[in-house]
XYZ file of C-alpha atoms in Angstrom:
661
model
C -37.366 3.795 -26.094
C -34.808 6.530 -25.685
C -31.114 5.933 -26.114
C -28.979 6.858 -23.119
C -25.615 8.368 -24.007
C -22.855 8.219 -21.407
C -21.298 11.649 -21.014
C -19.118 13.666 -18.683
C -20.921 16.515 -16.969
C -19.315 19.918 -17.230
C -16.993 20.697 -14.308
C -17.907 24.383 -14.318
C -19.278 24.154 -10.817
C -18.732 25.502 -7.354
C -15.592 23.334 -7.197
C -13.880 25.048 -10.087
C -15.210 28.492 -9.193
C -13.512 28.004 -5.849
C -10.227 27.332 -7.638
C -10.420 30.733 -9.319
C -11.084 32.564 -6.072
C -8.408 30.650 -4.230
C -5.675 31.240 -6.758
C -6.433 34.904 -7.239
C -5.602 35.210 -3.567
C -2.863 32.627 -3.158
C -1.178 32.257 -6.532
C 1.244 29.356 -6.900
C 1.693 27.273 -3.764
C 4.375 24.942 -2.446
C 4.012 21.216 -1.965
C 4.046 21.407 1.831
C 1.532 24.240 1.831
C -0.716 22.367 -0.589
C -1.026 19.213 1.507
C -1.270 21.106 4.800
C -4.173 23.197 3.468
C -5.724 21.066 0.757
C -9.304 21.542 2.025
C -8.849 25.296 1.694
C -7.189 25.142 -1.722
C -9.815 22.814 -3.187
C -12.651 25.017 -1.980
C -14.233 22.456 0.358
C -13.886 24.604 3.449
C -15.863 27.471 1.889
C -18.675 25.288 0.569
C -22.175 26.368 1.633
C -23.743 23.263 0.080
C -21.397 20.346 0.797
C -21.243 18.702 4.216
C -18.900 16.092 5.625
C -21.457 13.524 4.439
C -20.900 14.642 0.835
C -17.104 14.511 0.585
C -14.123 12.218 1.090
C -11.573 12.884 3.832
C -8.288 10.936 4.017
C -7.586 9.398 7.414
C -4.771 7.750 9.340
C -5.290 4.376 11.006
C -3.945 4.045 14.573
C -2.746 7.643 14.344
C -0.841 7.555 17.629
C 1.232 4.490 16.744
C 4.459 5.641 15.110
C 8.055 4.488 15.790
C 9.329 7.577 17.642
C 6.476 7.444 20.161
C 6.797 3.693 20.704
C 10.539 4.020 21.268
C 10.147 6.973 23.651
C 7.960 4.792 25.883
C 10.638 2.124 26.108
C 8.549 -0.269 23.978
C 6.084 -0.695 26.840
C 3.471 -3.396 26.396
C -0.201 -2.560 26.129
C -2.928 -4.604 27.776
C -5.134 -4.603 24.676
C -6.307 -7.610 22.699
C -3.506 -7.306 20.159
C -0.907 -7.713 22.906
C -2.765 -10.448 24.751
C -3.700 -12.502 21.676
C -0.639 -11.954 19.505
C 2.416 -9.936 20.492
C 3.114 -11.389 23.945
C 3.358 -14.838 22.367
C 5.834 -13.522 19.813
C 8.149 -11.799 22.275
C 8.406 -14.660 24.777
C 11.366 -13.788 26.965
C 12.896 -11.405 24.413
C 12.603 -7.638 24.338
C 9.471 -5.909 23.082
C 11.717 -4.180 20.543
C 11.302 -7.314 18.429
C 7.577 -6.691 17.903
C 7.767 -2.912 17.455
C 7.664 -3.203 13.633
C 4.309 -4.944 13.966
C 2.897 -2.321 16.320
C 3.610 0.792 14.222
C 0.877 1.909 11.837
C 2.145 5.366 10.888
C 5.525 6.756 9.869
C 5.577 10.150 11.546
C 3.906 12.070 14.356
C 0.310 13.251 14.326
C 1.587 16.682 13.286
C 3.386 15.137 10.309
C 0.296 13.140 9.369
C -1.841 16.285 9.401
C 0.727 18.185 7.353
C 0.663 15.286 4.879
C -3.094 15.807 4.486
C -4.799 13.418 6.945
C -8.097 14.844 8.230
C -9.487 11.846 10.144
C -7.489 10.679 13.157
C -8.086 7.219 14.608
C -7.165 7.681 18.287
C -7.282 4.569 20.520
C -6.377 5.226 24.129
C -5.200 3.262 27.163
C -4.334 4.295 30.707
C -1.090 2.871 32.069
C -1.546 1.997 35.729
C 2.058 2.531 36.761
C 2.055 6.248 35.957
C -1.604 7.051 35.161
C -0.544 8.477 31.789
C -2.889 7.912 28.843
C -1.315 6.623 25.637
C -2.332 5.490 22.185
C -2.145 1.715 21.993
C -1.812 -1.147 19.523
C 0.024 -4.017 21.147
C 2.561 -1.548 22.518
C 2.022 1.972 23.827
C 2.388 4.909 21.459
C 1.968 8.665 21.711
C 0.466 10.256 24.811
C -2.854 12.065 24.556
C -1.042 15.261 25.529
C 1.391 14.993 22.609
C -1.430 14.153 20.191
C -3.422 17.214 21.200
C -0.297 19.370 21.167
C 0.371 18.263 17.579
C -3.177 19.179 16.567
C -2.795 22.639 18.070
C 0.557 23.156 16.349
C -0.950 22.192 13.024
C -3.991 24.446 13.317
C -1.891 27.388 14.464
C 0.139 27.273 11.249
C -2.590 26.271 8.771
C -4.824 28.656 6.867
C -7.528 28.106 9.466
C -9.903 26.296 7.128
C -9.017 22.653 7.749
C -11.491 20.362 9.522
C -10.214 17.395 11.563
C -12.429 14.520 12.714
C -10.979 13.137 15.958
C -12.312 9.614 16.434
C -11.785 8.519 20.045
C -12.333 4.785 20.319
C -11.292 1.466 21.791
C -10.458 2.803 25.260
C -8.584 0.293 27.445
C -8.226 0.299 31.237
C -10.102 3.580 31.543
C -12.864 4.228 34.063
C -15.654 6.724 33.443
C -13.699 9.395 35.310
C -10.679 8.791 33.063
C -12.832 9.163 29.950
C -14.310 12.426 31.233
C -10.817 13.670 32.046
C -9.736 13.035 28.437
C -12.747 14.922 27.108
C -12.102 17.833 29.464
C -8.465 17.892 28.341
C -9.599 18.057 24.715
C -12.003 20.890 25.458
C -9.295 22.819 27.286
C -6.306 22.176 25.019
C -8.322 22.705 21.840
C -10.503 25.477 23.217
C -9.913 27.668 20.155
C -10.836 24.888 17.762
C -13.757 22.919 19.265
C -17.336 24.077 19.653
C -20.299 22.846 21.643
C -21.394 19.664 19.935
C -24.977 20.933 19.866
C -23.979 23.979 17.789
C -23.409 22.017 14.558
C -24.114 18.704 12.857
C -22.115 16.626 10.398
C -24.877 17.300 7.886
C -24.251 21.052 8.075
C -22.341 22.708 5.246
C -18.633 22.834 5.981
C -18.640 26.622 5.951
C -21.268 26.434 8.686
C -19.205 23.998 10.754
C -16.190 26.312 10.571
C -18.345 29.338 11.376
C -19.427 27.530 14.562
C -15.744 27.479 15.570
C -15.203 23.761 15.086
C -11.983 22.959 13.268
C -11.873 19.766 15.340
C -14.835 17.406 15.684
C -14.295 14.973 18.606
C -16.357 11.782 18.302
C -16.462 9.036 20.943
C -17.353 5.436 20.077
C -19.636 5.139 23.108
C -22.542 7.148 24.427
C -21.528 10.437 26.028
C -23.156 13.577 27.373
C -20.022 15.706 27.254
C -20.764 19.151 25.851
C -17.922 19.115 23.310
C -17.912 15.467 22.162
C -20.332 13.778 19.796
C -21.342 10.139 20.121
C -20.169 7.635 17.528
C -23.573 5.918 17.444
C -25.270 8.999 16.027
C -22.483 10.262 13.751
C -20.291 7.476 12.294
C -20.788 4.106 10.674
C -18.428 1.555 9.139
C -16.457 -1.387 10.479
C -12.764 -2.175 10.199
C -11.895 -5.250 8.132
C -10.333 -7.950 10.295
C -8.241 -9.494 7.558
C -4.543 -10.036 6.854
C -5.211 -10.381 3.119
C -5.239 -7.459 0.675
C -7.847 -9.151 -1.506
C -10.138 -9.685 1.491
C -9.792 -6.034 2.525
C -10.709 -4.846 -0.962
C -13.673 -7.224 -1.155
C -14.940 -6.058 2.227
C -14.642 -2.375 1.252
C -16.480 -2.947 -2.033
C -19.260 -4.817 -0.226
C -19.617 -1.969 2.223
C -19.836 0.644 -0.533
C -22.126 -1.197 -2.934
C -24.626 -2.004 -0.181
C -24.553 1.613 1.036
C -24.990 2.735 4.664
C -27.060 4.917 6.965
C -26.646 8.197 5.108
C -27.409 10.262 8.202
C -23.950 9.269 9.411
C -20.434 9.659 8.020
C -19.141 6.360 6.659
C -15.645 5.232 7.690
C -13.852 3.037 5.139
C -10.890 1.199 6.668
C -8.586 0.396 3.761
C -6.148 -1.330 6.085
C -4.839 -4.784 6.953
C -5.247 -6.427 10.332
C -3.109 -8.974 12.156
C -5.311 -10.806 14.613
C -3.547 -14.100 15.284
C -0.089 -15.416 16.051
C -0.200 -17.251 12.733
C -0.897 -14.000 10.866
C 1.968 -12.282 12.660
C 4.398 -15.138 12.022
C 3.541 -15.082 8.329
C 3.960 -11.304 8.189
C 7.320 -11.358 9.977
C 8.649 -14.206 7.878
C 8.329 -12.150 4.714
C 8.559 -8.513 5.758
C 10.886 -6.398 7.853
C 8.086 -4.133 9.064
C 4.470 -3.214 8.542
C 5.310 -0.629 5.875
C 6.533 -3.395 3.568
C 3.606 -5.604 4.528
C 1.170 -2.801 3.728
C 2.815 -1.917 0.397
C 0.807 -4.421 -1.646
C -2.504 -3.037 -0.376
C -1.351 0.576 -0.770
C -0.578 -0.102 -4.427
C -4.155 -1.208 -5.070
C -5.890 1.958 -3.843
C -5.741 4.042 -7.072
C -6.923 1.164 -9.260
C -9.665 0.145 -6.836
C -11.053 3.677 -6.959
C -10.770 4.001 -10.735
C -12.198 0.545 -11.443
C -15.485 1.282 -9.680
C -16.664 4.760 -10.732
C -20.275 3.987 -9.809
C -19.389 3.665 -6.123
C -19.238 6.590 -3.724
C -16.044 6.228 -1.680
C -17.371 8.268 1.229
C -16.682 9.541 3.698
C -13.509 8.824 5.674
C -10.918 6.812 3.742
C -8.580 5.476 6.420
C -5.168 3.919 5.691
C -1.973 2.852 7.403
C 1.119 4.993 6.777
C -0.743 7.957 5.339
C 2.555 9.673 4.494
C 3.494 6.784 2.190
C 0.056 6.497 0.623
C -1.750 8.102 -2.303
C -4.867 8.522 -0.168
C -4.731 12.350 0.018
C -4.323 12.717 -3.740
C -7.078 10.164 -4.255
C -9.414 12.030 -1.886
C -8.835 15.305 -3.734
C -9.434 13.535 -7.043
C -12.613 11.847 -5.785
C -13.988 15.139 -4.505
C -13.288 16.741 -7.895
C -15.117 13.912 -9.659
C -18.057 14.091 -7.271
C -18.280 17.852 -7.732
C -18.419 17.379 -11.514
C -21.019 14.604 -11.403
C -22.688 13.140 -8.342
C -25.844 11.521 -7.020
C -28.241 14.212 -5.834
C -30.368 11.676 -4.018
C -29.092 9.819 -0.966
C -26.564 7.024 -1.375
C -28.960 4.479 0.136
C -31.831 5.400 -2.186
C -29.569 5.375 -5.256
C -28.009 2.046 -4.292
C -31.438 0.437 -4.015
C -33.017 2.142 -7.052
C -30.165 1.333 -9.434
C -29.473 -2.158 -8.113
C -25.933 -1.016 -7.368
C -25.029 -4.239 -5.559
C -25.542 -6.081 -8.853
C -24.261 -3.559 -11.403
C -21.416 -1.782 -9.589
C -18.763 -3.602 -11.664
C -20.295 -2.686 -15.017
C -18.953 0.307 -16.966
C -22.210 0.792 -18.841
C -25.468 2.412 -17.810
C -27.204 0.208 -15.233
C -30.202 -1.663 -16.623
C -32.600 -0.208 -14.048
C -31.661 3.335 -15.138
C -32.177 2.989 -18.889
C -35.236 5.002 -19.956
C -35.781 6.496 -16.482
C -34.805 10.154 -16.867
C -35.547 10.998 -13.237
C -33.330 8.216 -11.954
C -30.583 9.167 -14.387
C -30.693 12.680 -12.980
C -31.032 11.848 -9.276
C -28.549 8.969 -9.264
C -26.165 9.883 -12.073
C -23.112 8.253 -10.493
C -24.814 5.062 -9.328
C -26.417 4.725 -12.774
C -23.063 5.008 -14.505
C -23.573 8.345 -16.266
C -20.546 9.988 -14.653
C -17.243 9.575 -16.419
C -13.915 9.766 -14.643
C -12.228 13.131 -15.146
C -9.400 12.533 -17.593
C -5.780 13.554 -17.137
C -5.513 12.644 -13.460
C -2.220 11.548 -11.859
C -1.476 8.001 -12.908
C -3.623 8.140 -16.046
C -2.035 6.771 -19.208
C -0.769 9.438 -21.574
C 1.118 9.966 -24.800
C 4.017 12.317 -24.339
C 3.642 13.880 -27.757
C -0.033 14.831 -27.652
C -1.632 14.317 -24.274
C -2.695 17.099 -21.957
C -2.555 15.985 -18.331
C -5.184 18.477 -17.254
C -7.291 17.862 -14.177
C -8.723 19.617 -11.164
C -5.833 18.283 -9.106
C -3.338 20.219 -11.216
C -5.475 23.342 -11.227
C -5.461 23.212 -7.438
C -1.747 22.722 -7.086
C -0.379 24.813 -9.904
C -2.199 28.053 -9.512
C -4.541 28.432 -12.475
C -7.315 26.649 -14.306
C -5.908 25.052 -17.423
C -2.556 24.282 -15.823
C -1.356 20.977 -17.183
C 0.437 18.218 -15.440
C 3.466 16.421 -16.835
C 3.346 13.254 -18.904
C 6.279 11.095 -17.885
C 7.864 8.908 -20.559
C 9.698 5.997 -18.919
C 12.876 4.832 -20.610
C 12.836 1.573 -22.542
C 14.490 -0.449 -19.807
C 12.025 0.812 -17.211
C 9.063 -0.145 -19.384
C 10.617 -3.562 -19.966
C 11.422 -4.466 -16.375
C 8.597 -2.949 -14.345
C 5.884 -2.750 -16.964
C 5.495 1.015 -16.830
C 3.958 2.943 -19.743
C 3.713 6.770 -20.012
C 1.601 8.315 -17.250
C 0.639 11.674 -15.771
C 2.837 12.592 -12.799
C 1.515 13.698 -9.428
C 1.291 17.497 -8.988
C 4.195 17.353 -6.557
C 6.298 14.360 -7.554
C 9.196 13.167 -5.381
C 12.852 13.276 -6.310
C 14.810 10.065 -6.776
C 16.697 8.584 -3.848
C 19.199 6.634 -5.969
C 19.296 3.036 -7.168
C 19.250 -0.390 -5.558
C 22.942 0.165 -5.000
C 24.611 3.216 -3.532
C 27.946 4.964 -3.589
C 27.351 6.308 -0.082
C 27.688 3.082 1.845
C 29.318 3.257 5.220
C 32.422 1.245 6.124
C 30.373 -1.713 7.330
C 28.274 -1.802 4.170
C 25.074 -0.293 5.527
C 23.195 2.478 3.750
C 23.820 5.969 5.015
C 20.811 8.231 5.507
C 19.765 10.051 2.383
C 19.313 13.771 2.930
C 15.974 15.481 2.421
C 17.484 17.311 -0.552
C 17.981 14.007 -2.333
C 14.826 12.277 -1.194
C 11.938 14.565 -0.351
C 9.108 12.207 0.485
C 7.557 8.751 0.551
C 5.975 7.131 -2.491
C 3.680 4.168 -3.002
C 3.092 4.261 -6.776
C 5.189 5.180 -9.808
C 3.333 8.362 -10.696
C 4.502 9.960 -7.456
C 8.103 9.906 -8.711
C 9.614 12.600 -10.922
C 11.442 9.840 -12.793
C 12.403 6.245 -12.250
C 9.966 4.118 -10.304
C 8.591 3.732 -6.782
C 9.945 0.958 -4.589
C 6.765 0.683 -2.538
C 8.318 -1.590 0.101
C 10.711 1.154 1.161
C 8.606 4.079 -0.030
C 11.520 5.462 -2.057
C 11.754 6.671 -5.644
C 14.587 4.781 -7.366
C 16.128 4.864 -10.817
C 16.576 1.981 -13.209
C 20.331 1.604 -13.639
C 20.434 -2.041 -14.642
C 18.312 -5.175 -14.499
C 20.874 -7.304 -12.634
C 24.437 -7.327 -11.267
C 27.269 -8.569 -13.466
C 30.886 -9.507 -12.777
C 33.691 -7.126 -13.608
C 37.465 -6.818 -13.279
C 37.385 -3.040 -13.257
C 39.415 -1.275 -10.593
C 36.444 0.598 -9.151
C 33.657 -1.483 -7.696
C 30.211 -0.110 -6.988
C 29.188 -0.542 -3.396
C 26.201 -2.773 -2.735
C 24.386 -1.994 0.461
C 22.735 -4.412 2.828
C 19.441 -5.574 1.332
C 18.273 -7.899 4.109
C 14.671 -7.089 4.935
C 13.778 -9.682 7.555
C 15.012 -12.516 9.721
C 13.277 -14.804 7.246
C 15.694 -13.733 4.501
C 18.691 -14.506 6.703
C 17.255 -17.900 7.660
C 16.572 -18.664 4.022
C 20.138 -17.884 3.045
C 21.428 -20.199 5.752
C 19.115 -22.959 4.553
C 20.490 -22.860 0.993
C 24.187 -22.574 1.807
C 24.663 -26.160 0.663
C 23.279 -25.255 -2.759
C 25.595 -22.261 -3.172
C 29.224 -23.448 -3.517
C 32.067 -20.997 -3.921
C 32.549 -17.505 -2.558
C 29.257 -15.548 -2.391
C 31.142 -12.381 -1.397
C 32.900 -11.761 -4.690
C 33.202 -8.236 -6.017
C 30.426 -7.272 -8.409
C 29.062 -4.093 -9.862
C 25.947 -3.046 -11.720
C 26.136 -2.914 -15.469
C 26.304 0.735 -16.398
C 23.436 2.305 -18.406
C 25.460 2.238 -21.629
C 25.392 -1.564 -21.462
C 21.633 -1.546 -21.084
C 20.134 1.197 -23.233
C 17.335 -0.781 -24.849
C 15.192 -3.847 -24.314
C 17.413 -6.007 -26.531
C 20.677 -4.996 -24.841
C 19.074 -5.398 -21.434
C 18.124 -8.931 -22.363
C 21.730 -9.549 -23.392
C 22.889 -8.310 -20.010
C 20.406 -10.624 -18.349
C 21.623 -13.551 -20.463
C 25.151 -13.012 -19.152
C 24.105 -12.366 -15.570
C 25.245 -14.913 -12.964
C 22.444 -13.623 -10.763
C 19.808 -14.789 -13.234
C 21.599 -18.017 -14.123
C 21.984 -18.851 -10.456
C 18.244 -19.317 -10.218
C 18.610 -22.523 -12.219
C 20.396 -24.020 -9.240
C 17.155 -24.349 -7.373
C 16.209 -27.238 -9.641
C 18.308 -29.498 -7.420
C 15.322 -30.837 -5.509
C 13.310 -31.571 -8.706
C 16.473 -33.214 -10.004
C 16.577 -35.548 -7.008
C 12.951 -36.475 -7.559
C 13.714 -37.056 -11.243
C 16.371 -39.628 -10.329
C 13.893 -41.470 -8.135
C 11.282 -41.308 -10.879
C 13.750 -42.655 -13.443
C 14.725 -45.586 -11.227
C 11.116 -46.438 -10.446
C 10.218 -46.217 -14.127
C 13.161 -48.343 -15.205
C 12.747 -51.206 -12.736
C 9.007 -51.266 -12.192
C 6.704 -49.060 -14.197
C 8.215 -49.962 -17.554
C 7.025 -53.504 -16.979
C 3.433 -52.311 -16.557
C 3.464 -49.823 -19.446
C 5.180 -51.642 -22.279
C 5.378 -55.355 -21.496
C 1.923 -56.773 -22.170
C 3.294 -60.307 -21.986
C 4.969 -59.776 -18.620
C 3.136 -60.467 -15.412
C 2.423 -57.101 -13.739
C 3.126 -58.562 -10.349
C 6.730 -59.262 -11.350
C 7.734 -55.674 -10.897
C 11.493 -56.098 -11.373
C 11.358 -57.396 -14.938
C 11.420 -54.713 -17.585
C 10.536 -55.014 -21.230
C 14.173 -54.590 -22.242
C 14.470 -58.263 -21.375
C 11.412 -59.322 -23.331
C 12.635 -60.792 -26.649
C 9.147 -60.596 -28.093
C 8.802 -56.812 -27.624
C 9.551 -54.422 -30.510
C 12.676 -52.201 -30.281
C 10.503 -49.080 -29.968
C 8.462 -50.611 -27.168
C 11.637 -51.724 -25.421
C 13.797 -48.599 -25.637
C 11.762 -45.422 -26.387
C 10.429 -44.788 -22.817
C 13.898 -45.353 -21.394
C 15.478 -42.996 -23.946
C 12.968 -40.252 -23.175
C 13.558 -40.518 -19.436
C 17.333 -40.541 -19.956
C 17.128 -37.354 -22.072
C 15.026 -35.616 -19.391
C 17.475 -36.658 -16.714
C 20.496 -35.399 -18.677
C 18.788 -32.036 -19.347
C 17.976 -31.535 -15.688
C 21.490 -32.607 -14.690
C 22.963 -29.992 -17.078
C 20.663 -27.286 -15.682
C 21.643 -28.072 -12.124
C 25.352 -27.991 -12.953
C 24.838 -24.576 -14.551
C 22.971 -23.412 -11.471
C 25.665 -24.680 -9.121
C 28.402 -22.934 -11.112
C 26.614 -19.632 -11.289
C 25.427 -19.787 -7.683
C 29.085 -19.563 -6.770
C 29.133 -16.232 -8.573
C 25.858 -14.900 -7.203
C 26.362 -11.604 -5.450
C 25.539 -11.689 -1.766
C 23.713 -8.354 -1.573
C 20.415 -10.223 -1.720
C 21.046 -12.023 1.549
C 23.473 -9.576 3.155
C 26.669 -11.256 4.260
C 29.281 -8.519 4.320
C 32.813 -9.229 3.149
C 35.530 -9.066 5.775
C 37.124 -6.024 4.134
C 33.897 -4.043 4.509
C 32.768 -4.280 0.900
C 29.542 -6.007 -0.024
């Protein structure tokens, strides 16, 4: 038998050769230019061997559903299933504004999504009867088809001319055949410089060939069509959206889809996105989150690890997410393409999945059992077998600031030369202690900090003033996207660690705490616990300054003295009440059963303390133990009540009358 050694294949390939050619021409590039033209800068557009079936493109889910478009339509209701089954029951007689946070799936316009790197657009259209205008839809109406196409034109006019956009037209509502044809004709006319006859190219053609045919935009319809410029979904795309409101279910569904492979003659669409399909799902979402961005944050955080944890899987071909601007999906797509260029399956995904028993072995880091000793299989299905190693030094990888070289294809692309290294970020002690962050490689274009959980730029009524682009230049979803500090994924902002908790002070200057309420649920919760929070919750507090919290030990000391932390003890009140009941029941009834063998069990009210024949231990030890437990809980609840009176109200947002918070 031959021993199989796991090794990383040399990345001296077409991918890296393209880097050299690109950077001889372009030199160092800016962040905006990089994301707007990433297919050009990574060499994909010029490839004469790779097709759209061989690469990963980042996509935006419900691309036409962003807040500005929804607002511009006056929050008009759709007639789709999401409105009928969910949102109309939520609004009742109130305004549709209330459900707008649950209808948005992107942050900015289609133009902004494309500039952020999205190359697959999920366009779902509906005709509004009252004005015959065609809109994007998802419970409410979003961007018009005219504005979507205008954004695509604007993007392509300013790009390097080598970006390919897949335009997936699907889920049409209230549209007759003539309406569908009118949309296709509008696409052919508006995008005349960027679409080609659908018969002049195939998705299996090399990307250089697709561009040479004049097709920067590939329109695909989810039904059969004979239009000259639009391909049919049935012959080009595969993949089904996960109908789940659970992050774990979405991940499981995606992994099942990838490990079982797909029809490799089609491009596979991976929907890494949550779905709200019932009133119950929506109620649960709204109870805990202010908007869908916060709701989506948990899933967005899992994307890098999901990709890195399963190197045997091929994450092709369209990786579609909500809020693409606040996601790592573009960076992950670039990284995946670099890894696949360095080491990939040369046989089809379906053949490799079956031959290597991928469905069984996809979780294993080692060489798959079916591949050991089979040199042909190891060559044809290197990735599915487990031969391919992950390229080291990628954004987010662990590093040691003194010795590590964060060197990866991603940095070579962004920084202008092969061998360019990324930056290893060393979090401060308090950051490592409170958010569990160890040294990591930063993203090529990391975002600046937006401040702390508090702000000195609060307005008179205590609300947060807008942070300028100079201070906050983008959205984050993971820590490695931030130049320093950490990423608050719920808000998509890079923040700094100033302190672990608020503390009281008598200093003349008070730091302004801004409104932190994130949902109606938070306000309702505060109202429900008012009885447990005696005293004035609107006292003046400030964050402990960094000098008070410069190490793990001093931070712990600050926490020990923090009324915020101590106030949590107050929520033992309900267990305390149950403890009293338990003590009474034990004293008057259960004691008789447990320690009075001579007493009749039916005589529940006699306890062994009245049994002269029982030993002192048998008579008094259970009672003493219960009394000690009761006293301990009583002390804890008193402490909680005292410190609840000191708890700063910024958590539940009740502004002080003088405007401070």
